[in-house]
Structure formats: C-alpha cells, structure tokens
Amino acid sequence: GLVVVVGPGSPTALRSSLSFANTFAFVKQFPLFAVEAPPDMPLADMANLANLSAPSKWLSARYGRAPTITSPR
C-alpha cells in the first residue's frame, strides 16, 4: 500500500502530490492510506498514524485554510 499525507498543507503541494499518488496507486493497484499530520511531525510518526485497516480507493486533500486562488469581488 501507499501511505499519503493529505493535509494540512499548501493547496498547490497537496493537489500535485495527491494527483501523483492517486494515479500511481490506480496504475499499480495499490491501496491508499490517508494520514493527516502537522508539517513538523517526523516521518516515522506519520506512518504510525495511518489506519492500515481502512484503505481508500481515492484520496482528497484536507486543506489547512481556504484556497486563495481568486480574491472575492
């Protein structure tokens, strides 16, 4: 399986990394496991957060804040 950090994080970094992870897992038929962790957490601790009994077919981002792609009018 593939353990992926889904947030929080910057919208661009999450979108690009999740696009890769979802595509890679689909092609290789790997199960995906989501981890939501702060950016300063050590990698070994993040892997321990994954619920390996609940794989996902697709992952989506959990943003730390609302994206600021466009400004309100």
PDB file of C-alpha atoms in Angstrom:
ATOM      1  CA  GLY A   1       0.000   0.000   0.000  1.00  0.00           C
ATOM      2  CA  LEU A   2       0.859   3.673  -0.208  1.00  0.00           C
ATOM      3  CA  VAL A   3       0.632   5.989   2.828  1.00  0.00           C
ATOM      4  CA  VAL A   4      -0.004   9.617   1.827  1.00  0.00           C
ATOM      5  CA  VAL A   5      -0.143  12.816   3.873  1.00  0.00           C
ATOM      6  CA  VAL A   6      -3.399  14.517   2.847  1.00  0.00           C
ATOM      7  CA  GLY A   7      -3.019  17.690   4.884  1.00  0.00           C
ATOM      8  CA  PRO A   8      -2.917  20.178   6.201  1.00  0.00           C
ATOM      9  CA  GLY A   9      -0.668  21.910   3.698  1.00  0.00           C
ATOM     10  CA  SER A  10      -0.489  24.321   0.825  1.00  0.00           C
ATOM     11  CA  PRO A  11      -3.191  23.782  -1.803  1.00  0.00           C
ATOM     12  CA  THR A  12      -0.726  23.505  -4.709  1.00  0.00           C
ATOM     13  CA  ALA A  13       1.516  20.967  -2.966  1.00  0.00           C
ATOM     14  CA  LEU A  14      -1.447  18.842  -1.877  1.00  0.00           C
ATOM     15  CA  ARG A  15      -3.093  18.882  -5.308  1.00  0.00           C
ATOM     16  CA  SER A  16       0.082  17.859  -7.122  1.00  0.00           C
ATOM     17  CA  SER A  17       1.148  15.167  -4.644  1.00  0.00           C
ATOM     18  CA  LEU A  18      -2.347  13.670  -4.385  1.00  0.00           C
ATOM     19  CA  SER A  19      -2.702  13.628  -8.179  1.00  0.00           C
ATOM     20  CA  PHE A  20       0.508  11.623  -8.390  1.00  0.00           C
ATOM     21  CA  ALA A  21      -0.422   9.290  -5.508  1.00  0.00           C
ATOM     22  CA  ASN A  22      -3.922   8.592  -6.845  1.00  0.00           C
ATOM     23  CA  THR A  23      -2.624   7.902 -10.354  1.00  0.00           C
ATOM     24  CA  PHE A  24       0.273   5.728  -9.161  1.00  0.00           C
ATOM     25  CA  ALA A  25      -1.980   3.681  -6.866  1.00  0.00           C
ATOM     26  CA  PHE A  26      -4.568   3.244  -9.626  1.00  0.00           C
ATOM     27  CA  VAL A  27      -1.997   2.024 -12.174  1.00  0.00           C
ATOM     28  CA  LYS A  28      -0.214  -0.299  -9.740  1.00  0.00           C
ATOM     29  CA  GLN A  29      -3.451  -1.381  -7.993  1.00  0.00           C
ATOM     30  CA  PHE A  30      -2.089  -0.341  -4.577  1.00  0.00           C
ATOM     31  CA  PRO A  31      -4.419   0.503  -1.691  1.00  0.00           C
ATOM     32  CA  LEU A  32      -4.093   4.074  -0.375  1.00  0.00           C
ATOM     33  CA  PHE A  33      -3.948   5.100   3.267  1.00  0.00           C
ATOM     34  CA  ALA A  34      -4.506   8.705   4.352  1.00  0.00           C
ATOM     35  CA  VAL A  35      -2.561  10.453   7.107  1.00  0.00           C
ATOM     36  CA  GLU A  36      -3.442  13.909   8.376  1.00  0.00           C
ATOM     37  CA  ALA A  37      -0.419  15.319  10.195  1.00  0.00           C
ATOM     38  CA  PRO A  38       1.259  18.640  11.010  1.00  0.00           C
ATOM     39  CA  PRO A  39       4.208  19.542   8.757  1.00  0.00           C
ATOM     40  CA  ASP A  40       6.775  19.392  11.580  1.00  0.00           C
ATOM     41  CA  MET A  41       5.946  15.791  12.568  1.00  0.00           C
ATOM     42  CA  PRO A  42       8.720  13.225  11.888  1.00  0.00           C
ATOM     43  CA  LEU A  43       8.052  10.832   9.016  1.00  0.00           C
ATOM     44  CA  ALA A  44       8.168   7.731  11.237  1.00  0.00           C
ATOM     45  CA  ASP A  45       5.437   9.181  13.447  1.00  0.00           C
ATOM     46  CA  MET A  46       3.254   9.963  10.405  1.00  0.00           C
ATOM     47  CA  ALA A  47       3.377   6.348   9.249  1.00  0.00           C
ATOM     48  CA  ASN A  48       2.155   5.259  12.683  1.00  0.00           C
ATOM     49  CA  LEU A  49      -0.925   7.483  12.276  1.00  0.00           C
ATOM     50  CA  ALA A  50      -2.157   5.607   9.200  1.00  0.00           C
ATOM     51  CA  ASN A  51      -5.198   3.429   9.732  1.00  0.00           C
ATOM     52  CA  LEU A  52      -3.963   0.413   7.786  1.00  0.00           C
ATOM     53  CA  SER A  53      -7.244  -1.419   8.258  1.00  0.00           C
ATOM     54  CA  ALA A  54      -9.160   1.187   6.234  1.00  0.00           C
ATOM     55  CA  PRO A  55      -7.677   1.587   2.732  1.00  0.00           C
ATOM     56  CA  SER A  56      -9.128   4.134   0.319  1.00  0.00           C
ATOM     57  CA  LYS A  57      -9.564   3.884  -3.423  1.00  0.00           C
ATOM     58  CA  TRP A  58      -9.022   7.665  -3.911  1.00  0.00           C
ATOM     59  CA  LEU A  59      -7.687  10.349  -1.591  1.00  0.00           C
ATOM     60  CA  SER A  60      -8.683  14.002  -1.409  1.00  0.00           C
ATOM     61  CA  ALA A  61      -6.899  16.934   0.200  1.00  0.00           C
ATOM     62  CA  ARG A  62      -7.662  18.381   3.619  1.00  0.00           C
ATOM     63  CA  TYR A  63      -6.527  21.974   3.361  1.00  0.00           C
ATOM     64  CA  GLY A  64      -5.340  23.905   6.412  1.00  0.00           C
ATOM     65  CA  ARG A  65      -7.126  27.006   5.114  1.00  0.00           C
ATOM     66  CA  ALA A  66      -9.364  28.047   2.268  1.00  0.00           C
ATOM     67  CA  PRO A  67      -7.551  28.276  -1.099  1.00  0.00           C
ATOM     68  CA  THR A  68      -6.872  31.832  -2.234  1.00  0.00           C
ATOM     69  CA  ILE A  69      -6.952  31.244  -5.972  1.00  0.00           C
ATOM     70  CA  THR A  70      -9.141  34.255  -6.651  1.00  0.00           C
ATOM     71  CA  SER A  71     -10.000  37.223  -4.497  1.00  0.00           C
ATOM     72  CA  PRO A  72     -13.631  37.884  -3.538  1.00  0.00           C
ATOM     73  CA  ARG A  73     -15.445  40.532  -5.593  1.00  0.00           C
TER      74      ARG A  73
END
